Amino acid sequence: MKYFWIQLLLIVGSVSMALVFIRTWGQAKNRAWKRLAFSAFVVVNVYAVLRPTDVTWLAQLLGVGRGTDLVLYVMVLAMGFLTLNTFLRFRSLEKKITDLARTVAINEGVRHNDERLEAKAVVPQPATPDSAAATAAEAEAGADADSVKA
């Protein structure tokens, strides 16, 4: 009963983290091994809070000395993992955003060029009697070619 309040606070914090993580499972694409690792972390955390002498025993067995030192070393490793994981995720997202921006820029450039070229092609030429007759002759020739193909 001596450490009840701090134990209660630590357990509530661990369970709260677990609930937040579980609620985001459907929203974020968490890999199965991350889910299992986080679940194991929460279970070990609750156990360590309830049985601190066992953590000290394990630390002495591993040659660390105190349980708090063992917890500190494990947290340093976990922080390194989280930092590396976040860095790799950001790098992946930056690459995806760059590829997306390039694709959008290329598509916009093609669209802009198509609009510009169509606008030039649609510009009406002043009609002269000779050009109107030539255009009519070309249209008949095209119609004859289409009927032959059919």
Coordinates of N, CA, C and O in Angstrom, one line a residue:
M1 N 0.8 -1.2 0.0 CA 0.0 0.0 0.0 C 0.8 1.3 0.0 O 0.3 2.3 -0.3
K2 N 2.1 1.1 0.2 CA 3.0 2.2 0.3 C 3.1 3.0 -1.0 O 3.2 4.2 -1.0
Y3 N 3.1 2.3 -2.1 CA 3.3 2.9 -3.4 C 2.0 2.8 -4.3 O 2.1 2.9 -5.5
F4 N 0.9 2.7 -3.6 CA -0.4 2.6 -4.3 C -0.7 3.6 -5.4 O -1.0 3.4 -6.5
W5 N -0.5 4.9 -5.0 CA -0.9 6.0 -5.9 C 0.0 6.1 -7.1 O -0.5 6.3 -8.2
I6 N 1.3 5.9 -7.0 CA 2.2 6.0 -8.1 C 1.9 4.8 -9.0 O 2.0 4.9 -10.2
Q7 N 1.7 3.6 -8.4 CA 1.4 2.4 -9.2 C 0.1 2.6 -10.0 O 0.0 2.3 -11.2
L8 N -0.9 3.2 -9.3 CA -2.2 3.4 -10.0 C -2.0 4.4 -11.1 O -2.5 4.1 -12.2
L9 N -1.2 5.4 -10.9 CA -1.0 6.4 -12.0 C -0.3 5.8 -13.2 O -0.6 6.0 -14.3
L10 N 0.7 5.0 -12.9 CA 1.5 4.4 -14.0 C 0.7 3.3 -14.7 O 0.8 3.2 -16.0
I11 N -0.1 2.6 -14.0 CA -1.0 1.6 -14.7 C -2.1 2.3 -15.5 O -2.3 1.9 -16.7
V12 N -2.7 3.3 -15.0 CA -3.7 4.1 -15.8 C -3.0 4.7 -17.0 O -3.6 4.6 -18.1
G13 N -1.8 5.2 -16.9 CA -1.1 5.7 -18.1 C -0.9 4.6 -19.1 O -1.1 4.9 -20.3
S14 N -0.4 3.5 -18.7 CA -0.2 2.4 -19.6 C -1.4 1.9 -20.3 O -1.5 1.7 -21.5
V15 N -2.5 1.7 -19.6 CA -3.8 1.3 -20.1 C -4.3 2.4 -21.1 O -4.9 2.0 -22.1
S16 N -4.2 3.6 -20.7 CA -4.6 4.7 -21.6 C -3.9 4.7 -22.9 O -4.5 4.8 -24.0
M17 N -2.6 4.5 -22.9 CA -1.8 4.4 -24.1 C -2.3 3.2 -25.0 O -2.4 3.3 -26.2
A18 N -2.6 2.1 -24.3 CA -3.0 0.9 -25.0 C -4.4 1.2 -25.7 O -4.6 0.8 -26.8
L19 N -5.3 1.8 -25.0 CA -6.6 2.1 -25.5 C -6.5 3.1 -26.7 O -7.2 2.9 -27.7
V20 N -5.6 4.1 -26.6 CA -5.5 5.0 -27.8 C -4.9 4.2 -29.0 O -5.3 4.4 -30.1
F21 N -3.9 3.4 -28.7 CA -3.3 2.6 -29.8 C -4.4 1.6 -30.4 O -4.4 1.5 -31.6
I22 N -5.2 1.0 -29.6 CA -6.2 0.1 -30.1 C -7.2 0.8 -30.9 O -7.7 0.4 -32.0
R23 N -7.6 2.0 -30.5 CA -8.6 2.8 -31.2 C -8.2 3.2 -32.6 O -8.9 3.4 -33.5
T24 N -6.8 3.4 -32.7 CA -6.3 3.8 -34.0 C -6.0 2.7 -34.9 O -5.5 2.9 -36.0
W25 N -6.2 1.4 -34.5 CA -5.9 0.3 -35.3 C -6.6 0.3 -36.7 O -6.0 0.0 -37.7
G26 N -7.9 0.7 -36.6 CA -8.6 0.7 -37.9 C -8.3 1.9 -38.8 O -8.4 1.8 -40.0
Q27 N -7.8 3.0 -38.1 CA -7.4 4.2 -38.9 C -6.0 4.1 -39.5 O -5.8 4.5 -40.6
A28 N -5.1 3.6 -38.8 CA -3.7 3.6 -39.3 C -3.4 2.1 -39.6 O -4.0 1.2 -39.1
K29 N -2.5 2.0 -40.6 CA -2.1 0.7 -41.0 C -0.9 0.2 -40.2 O 0.2 0.2 -40.6
N30 N -1.3 -0.3 -39.0 CA -0.2 -0.8 -38.1 C 0.1 -2.2 -38.5 O -0.8 -3.0 -38.7
R31 N 1.3 -2.6 -38.5 CA 1.7 -3.9 -38.8 C 1.5 -4.8 -37.6 O 1.5 -4.3 -36.4
A32 N 1.3 -6.1 -37.8 CA 1.0 -7.0 -36.7 C 2.1 -7.1 -35.7 O 1.8 -7.1 -34.5
W33 N 3.3 -7.1 -36.1 CA 4.4 -7.2 -35.1 C 4.5 -5.9 -34.3 O 4.9 -6.0 -33.1
K34 N 4.1 -4.8 -34.8 CA 4.0 -3.6 -33.9 C 2.9 -3.7 -32.9 O 3.1 -3.3 -31.8
R35 N 1.8 -4.2 -33.3 CA 0.7 -4.4 -32.4 C 1.1 -5.4 -31.3 O 0.8 -5.1 -30.1
L36 N 1.7 -6.5 -31.6 CA 2.2 -7.5 -30.7 C 3.2 -6.9 -29.7 O 3.2 -7.1 -28.5
A37 N 4.2 -6.1 -30.3 CA 5.2 -5.5 -29.5 C 4.7 -4.5 -28.5 O 5.1 -4.5 -27.3
F38 N 3.7 -3.7 -29.0 CA 3.1 -2.7 -28.1 C 2.3 -3.4 -27.0 O 2.4 -3.0 -25.8
S39 N 1.6 -4.4 -27.3 CA 0.8 -5.1 -26.3 C 1.7 -5.8 -25.3 O 1.4 -5.7 -24.1
A40 N 2.8 -6.4 -25.7 CA 3.8 -6.9 -24.8 C 4.4 -5.9 -23.9 O 4.6 -6.1 -22.7
F41 N 4.7 -4.7 -24.5 CA 5.2 -3.6 -23.7 C 4.3 -3.2 -22.6 O 4.7 -3.0 -21.5
V42 N 3.0 -3.1 -22.9 CA 2.0 -2.7 -21.9 C 1.9 -3.7 -20.8 O 1.9 -3.4 -19.6
V43 N 1.9 -5.0 -21.2 CA 1.8 -6.0 -20.2 C 3.0 -6.0 -19.3 O 2.9 -6.1 -18.0
V44 N 4.2 -5.9 -19.9 CA 5.4 -5.9 -19.1 C 5.5 -4.7 -18.2 O 5.9 -4.7 -17.1
N45 N 5.0 -3.6 -18.7 CA 5.0 -2.3 -18.0 C 4.1 -2.5 -16.7 O 4.5 -2.1 -15.6
V46 N 2.9 -3.0 -16.9 CA 2.0 -3.2 -15.8 C 2.6 -4.1 -14.8 O 2.5 -3.9 -13.6
Y47 N 3.2 -5.2 -15.3 CA 3.8 -6.2 -14.4 C 4.9 -5.5 -13.6 O 5.1 -5.7 -12.4
A48 N 5.8 -4.7 -14.3 CA 6.9 -4.1 -13.6 C 6.4 -3.1 -12.5 O 7.1 -2.9 -11.5
V49 N 5.3 -2.4 -12.8 CA 4.8 -1.5 -11.8 C 4.2 -2.2 -10.6 O 4.4 -1.8 -9.4
L50 N 3.6 -3.4 -10.8 CA 3.0 -4.1 -9.7 C 4.1 -4.9 -8.9 O 3.9 -5.1 -7.7
R51 N 5.1 -5.3 -9.6 CA 6.2 -6.1 -9.0 C 7.6 -5.6 -9.2 O 8.4 -6.1 -10.0
P52 N 7.9 -4.4 -8.6 CA 9.2 -3.8 -8.9 C 10.4 -4.7 -8.4 O 11.5 -4.6 -9.0
T53 N 10.2 -5.5 -7.4 CA 11.3 -6.3 -6.9 C 11.7 -7.4 -8.0 O 12.8 -7.8 -8.0
D54 N 10.7 -7.8 -8.8 CA 11.0 -8.8 -9.8 C 11.9 -8.1 -10.9 O 12.8 -8.7 -11.5
V55 N 11.7 -6.8 -11.2 CA 12.5 -6.1 -12.1 C 13.9 -6.0 -11.6 O 14.9 -6.1 -12.3
T56 N 14.1 -5.7 -10.3 CA 15.4 -5.6 -9.7 C 16.1 -7.0 -9.8 O 17.3 -7.1 -10.1
W57 N 15.4 -8.0 -9.5 CA 15.9 -9.4 -9.6 C 16.4 -9.7 -11.0 O 17.5 -10.2 -11.2
L58 N 15.6 -9.3 -12.0 CA 16.0 -9.5 -13.4 C 17.2 -8.7 -13.8 O 18.1 -9.2 -14.5
A59 N 17.3 -7.5 -13.3 CA 18.4 -6.6 -13.6 C 19.7 -7.2 -13.0 O 20.7 -7.2 -13.6
Q60 N 19.6 -7.7 -11.7 CA 20.8 -8.3 -11.1 C 21.2 -9.6 -11.8 O 22.4 -9.9 -12.0
L61 N 20.2 -10.3 -12.3 CA 20.5 -11.5 -13.1 C 21.2 -11.2 -14.4 O 22.1 -11.9 -14.8
L62 N 20.9 -10.1 -15.0 CA 21.5 -9.6 -16.3 C 22.8 -8.8 -16.0 O 23.5 -8.5 -17.0
G63 N 23.1 -8.5 -14.8 CA 24.3 -7.9 -14.4 C 24.2 -6.3 -14.5 O 25.2 -5.7 -14.6
V64 N 23.0 -5.8 -14.4 CA 22.8 -4.4 -14.5 C 22.9 -3.7 -13.1 O 23.5 -2.7 -13.0
G65 N 22.4 -4.3 -12.1 CA 22.5 -3.8 -10.8 C 21.1 -3.5 -10.2 O 20.7 -4.1 -9.3
R66 N 20.5 -2.4 -10.7 CA 19.2 -2.0 -10.2 C 18.2 -2.1 -11.3 O 18.4 -2.0 -12.5
G67 N 16.9 -2.3 -10.8 CA 15.8 -2.4 -11.8 C 15.6 -1.1 -12.5 O 15.2 -1.1 -13.7
T68 N 15.8 0.0 -11.9 CA 15.6 1.3 -12.6 C 16.6 1.5 -13.7 O 16.2 2.1 -14.7
D69 N 17.8 1.0 -13.5 CA 18.8 1.1 -14.5 C 18.4 0.3 -15.7 O 18.5 0.7 -16.9
L70 N 17.9 -0.9 -15.5 CA 17.4 -1.8 -16.5 C 16.3 -1.2 -17.3 O 16.3 -1.2 -18.6
V71 N 15.3 -0.6 -16.6 CA 14.2 0.1 -17.3 C 14.7 1.3 -18.1 O 14.3 1.5 -19.2
L72 N 15.7 2.0 -17.6 CA 16.3 3.1 -18.3 C 16.9 2.6 -19.6 O 16.7 3.2 -20.7
Y73 N 17.7 1.6 -19.6 CA 18.4 1.1 -20.7 C 17.4 0.6 -21.8 O 17.5 0.8 -23.0
V74 N 16.3 -0.1 -21.3 CA 15.3 -0.5 -22.2 C 14.6 0.6 -22.9 O 14.3 0.6 -24.1
M75 N 14.3 1.7 -22.1 CA 13.7 2.9 -22.7 C 14.5 3.6 -23.7 O 14.1 4.1 -24.7
V76 N 15.9 3.6 -23.5 CA 16.8 4.2 -24.4 C 16.7 3.5 -25.7 O 16.7 4.0 -26.8
L77 N 16.7 2.1 -25.7 CA 16.6 1.3 -26.9 C 15.2 1.6 -27.6 O 15.2 1.7 -28.8
A78 N 14.2 1.6 -26.8 CA 12.8 1.9 -27.4 C 12.8 3.2 -28.0 O 12.2 3.4 -29.1
M79 N 13.4 4.2 -27.4 CA 13.4 5.6 -28.0 C 14.2 5.6 -29.3 O 13.8 6.2 -30.3
G80 N 15.3 4.9 -29.3 CA 16.0 4.8 -30.6 C 15.2 4.1 -31.7 O 15.3 4.6 -32.8
F81 N 14.5 3.0 -31.3 CA 13.7 2.4 -32.3 C 12.6 3.3 -32.8 O 12.3 3.4 -34.0
L82 N 11.9 4.0 -31.9 CA 10.9 5.0 -32.3 C 11.4 6.1 -33.2 O 10.8 6.5 -34.2
T83 N 12.6 6.6 -32.9 CA 13.2 7.7 -33.7 C 13.5 7.1 -35.1 O 13.2 7.8 -36.1
L84 N 14.1 6.0 -35.2 CA 14.4 5.4 -36.5 C 13.2 5.1 -37.3 O 13.1 5.4 -38.5
N85 N 12.2 4.5 -36.6 CA 10.9 4.2 -37.3 C 10.3 5.5 -37.8 O 9.8 5.5 -39.0
T86 N 10.3 6.6 -37.1 CA 9.7 7.8 -37.5 C 10.5 8.4 -38.7 O 9.9 8.9 -39.6
F87 N 11.8 8.4 -38.6 CA 12.6 8.9 -39.7 C 12.3 8.1 -41.0 O 12.2 8.8 -42.0
L88 N 12.3 6.8 -40.9 CA 12.0 6.0 -42.1 C 10.7 6.3 -42.7 O 10.5 6.4 -43.9
R89 N 9.7 6.5 -41.8 CA 8.3 6.8 -42.3 C 8.3 8.1 -43.0 O 7.6 8.3 -44.0
F90 N 8.9 9.1 -42.4 CA 8.9 10.5 -43.0 C 9.6 10.5 -44.3 O 9.2 11.1 -45.3
R91 N 10.7 9.7 -44.4 CA 11.5 9.6 -45.6 C 10.6 9.0 -46.7 O 10.6 9.4 -47.9
S92 N 9.9 8.0 -46.4 CA 9.0 7.3 -47.3 C 7.9 8.3 -47.8 O 7.6 8.3 -49.0
L93 N 7.3 9.0 -46.8 CA 6.2 10.0 -47.2 C 6.8 11.1 -48.1 O 6.1 11.5 -49.0
E94 N 8.0 11.6 -47.8 CA 8.6 12.6 -48.6 C 8.8 12.1 -50.0 O 8.5 12.8 -51.0
K95 N 9.2 10.9 -50.2 CA 9.4 10.3 -51.5 C 8.0 10.2 -52.3 O 7.9 10.5 -53.4
K96 N 7.0 9.8 -51.6 CA 5.7 9.7 -52.2 C 5.2 11.0 -52.6 O 4.6 11.2 -53.7
I97 N 5.4 12.0 -51.7 CA 4.9 13.4 -52.1 C 5.7 13.9 -53.2 O 5.1 14.6 -54.1
T98 N 7.0 13.7 -53.3 CA 7.8 14.1 -54.5 C 7.3 13.5 -55.7 O 7.1 14.2 -56.8
D99 N 7.0 12.2 -55.7 CA 6.5 11.5 -56.9 C 5.2 12.0 -57.3 O 4.9 12.2 -58.5
L100 N 4.3 12.3 -56.4 CA 3.0 12.8 -56.6 C 3.1 14.2 -57.2 O 2.4 14.5 -58.2
A101 N 3.9 15.1 -56.7 CA 4.1 16.4 -57.2 C 4.6 16.4 -58.6 O 4.2 17.2 -59.5
R102 N 5.6 15.5 -58.9 CA 6.1 15.4 -60.3 C 5.0 14.9 -61.3 O 4.9 15.5 -62.4
T103 N 4.2 14.0 -60.8 CA 3.1 13.5 -61.7 C 2.1 14.6 -62.0 O 1.7 14.7 -63.1
V104 N 1.7 15.3 -61.0 CA 0.8 16.4 -61.1 C 1.4 17.5 -62.1 O 0.7 18.0 -63.0
A105 N 2.7 17.8 -61.9 CA 3.3 18.8 -62.7 C 3.3 18.4 -64.2 O 3.1 19.2 -65.1
I106 N 3.7 17.1 -64.4 CA 3.7 16.6 -65.8 C 2.3 16.6 -66.4 O 2.1 17.1 -67.6
N107 N 1.3 16.2 -65.7 CA -0.1 16.2 -66.2 C -0.6 17.6 -66.5 O -1.2 17.8 -67.5
E108 N -0.3 18.5 -65.6 CA -0.7 19.9 -65.8 C 0.0 20.5 -67.0 O -0.6 21.2 -67.8
G109 N 1.3 20.2 -67.2 CA 2.0 20.6 -68.3 C 1.5 20.1 -69.6 O 1.3 20.9 -70.6
V110 N 1.1 18.8 -69.7 CA 0.5 18.2 -70.9 C -0.8 18.9 -71.1 O -1.1 19.2 -72.3
R111 N -1.6 19.0 -70.1 CA -2.9 19.7 -70.3 C -2.8 21.1 -70.8 O -3.5 21.5 -71.7
H112 N -1.9 21.8 -70.2 CA -1.7 23.2 -70.6 C -1.2 23.3 -72.1 O -1.7 24.1 -72.9
N113 N -0.3 22.4 -72.5 CA 0.1 22.4 -73.9 C -1.0 22.0 -74.8 O -1.1 22.5 -75.9
D114 N -1.8 21.0 -74.4 CA -2.9 20.6 -75.3 C -3.9 21.7 -75.5 O -4.4 22.0 -76.6
E115 N -4.2 22.5 -74.4 CA -5.1 23.6 -74.5 C -4.5 24.7 -75.4 O -5.2 25.3 -76.2
R116 N -3.2 24.9 -75.3 CA -2.6 26.0 -76.1 C -2.6 25.6 -77.6 O -2.8 26.4 -78.4
L117 N -2.2 24.3 -77.8 CA -2.2 23.9 -79.2 C -3.6 23.8 -79.9 O -3.7 24.1 -81.0
E118 N -4.6 23.4 -79.1 CA -6.0 23.4 -79.6 C -6.4 24.8 -79.9 O -7.1 25.1 -80.9
A119 N -6.0 25.8 -79.0 CA -6.4 27.2 -79.3 C -5.8 27.7 -80.5 O -6.5 28.4 -81.3
K120 N -4.6 27.3 -80.9 CA -4.0 27.7 -82.1 C -4.6 27.1 -83.3 O -4.8 27.7 -84.4
A121 N -5.0 25.8 -83.2 CA -5.6 25.1 -84.3 C -7.0 25.6 -84.6 O -7.5 25.5 -85.7
V122 N -7.7 26.2 -83.6 CA -9.1 26.6 -83.8 C -9.2 28.0 -84.4 O -10.2 28.4 -84.8
V123 N -8.0 28.7 -84.4 CA -8.1 30.1 -84.9 C -8.5 30.1 -86.3 O -8.0 29.4 -87.2
P124 N -9.7 30.8 -86.7 CA -10.2 30.7 -88.0 C -9.3 31.5 -89.0 O -8.8 32.6 -88.7
Q125 N -9.1 30.9 -90.2 CA -8.4 31.5 -91.2 C -9.4 32.4 -92.1 O -10.5 32.0 -92.3
P126 N -8.9 33.5 -92.6 CA -9.8 34.3 -93.5 C -10.1 33.4 -94.7 O -9.2 32.9 -95.4
A127 N -11.4 33.3 -95.0 CA -11.8 32.5 -96.1 C -11.7 33.3 -97.4 O -12.2 34.4 -97.5
T128 N -11.1 32.6 -98.4 CA -11.1 33.2 -99.8 C -11.9 32.2 -100.7 O -12.0 31.1 -100.3
P129 N -12.3 32.7 -101.8 CA -13.1 31.8 -102.6 C -12.3 30.6 -103.1 O -12.8 29.5 -103.1
D130 N -11.0 30.7 -103.3 CA -10.1 29.6 -103.7 C -9.9 28.6 -102.6 O -10.0 27.4 -102.8
S131 N -9.7 29.1 -101.4 CA -9.5 28.2 -100.3 C -10.8 27.5 -99.9 O -10.7 26.3 -99.5
A132 N -12.0 28.1 -100.1 CA -13.2 27.4 -99.8 C -13.4 26.2 -100.8 O -13.8 25.2 -100.4
A133 N -13.1 26.4 -102.0 CA -13.2 25.4 -103.0 C -12.2 24.3 -102.7 O -12.6 23.1 -102.8
A134 N -11.0 24.6 -102.3 CA -10.0 23.6 -102.0 C -10.5 22.8 -100.8 O -10.3 21.6 -100.7
T135 N -11.0 23.5 -99.8 CA -11.5 22.8 -98.6 C -12.6 21.8 -98.9 O -12.7 20.7 -98.4
A136 N -13.5 22.2 -99.8 CA -14.6 21.3 -100.2 C -14.1 20.1 -100.9 O -14.6 19.0 -100.8
A137 N -13.1 20.3 -101.8 CA -12.5 19.2 -102.5 C -11.8 18.2 -101.6 O -11.9 17.0 -101.8
E138 N -11.2 18.8 -100.6 CA -10.5 17.9 -99.6 C -11.5 17.1 -98.8 O -11.3 15.9 -98.5
A139 N -12.6 17.7 -98.5 CA -13.7 17.0 -97.7 C -14.3 15.9 -98.5 O -14.6 14.8 -98.0
E140 N -14.5 16.1 -99.8 CA -15.0 15.1 -100.7 C -14.1 13.9 -100.8 O -14.4 12.7 -100.8
A141 N -12.8 14.3 -101.0 CA -11.8 13.2 -101.1 C -11.7 12.4 -99.8 O -11.6 11.2 -99.9
G142 N -11.8 13.0 -98.7 CA -11.8 12.3 -97.4 C -13.1 11.4 -97.3 O -13.0 10.3 -96.8
A143 N -14.2 11.9 -97.7 CA -15.4 11.1 -97.7 C -15.3 9.9 -98.6 O -15.8 8.8 -98.3
D144 N -14.7 10.1 -99.8 CA -14.5 8.9 -100.7 C -13.6 7.9 -100.1 O -13.8 6.7 -100.2
A145 N -12.6 8.4 -99.4 CA -11.6 7.4 -98.8 C -12.3 6.7 -97.7 O -12.0 5.5 -97.5
D146 N -13.1 7.3 -96.9 CA -13.8 6.6 -95.8 C -14.8 5.6 -96.4 O -15.0 4.5 -95.8
S147 N -15.5 5.9 -97.5 CA -16.4 4.9 -98.0 C -15.7 3.7 -98.6 O -16.2 2.6 -98.6
V148 N -14.5 3.9 -99.1 CA -13.7 2.8 -99.7 C -13.2 1.9 -98.5 O -13.2 0.7 -98.7
K149 N -12.9 2.5 -97.4 CA -12.4 1.7 -96.3 C -13.5 0.8 -95.7 O -13.3 -0.3 -95.3
A150 N -14.7 1.3 -95.7 CA -15.9 0.6 -95.2 C -16.2 -0.5 -96.1 O -16.3 -1.6 -96.0

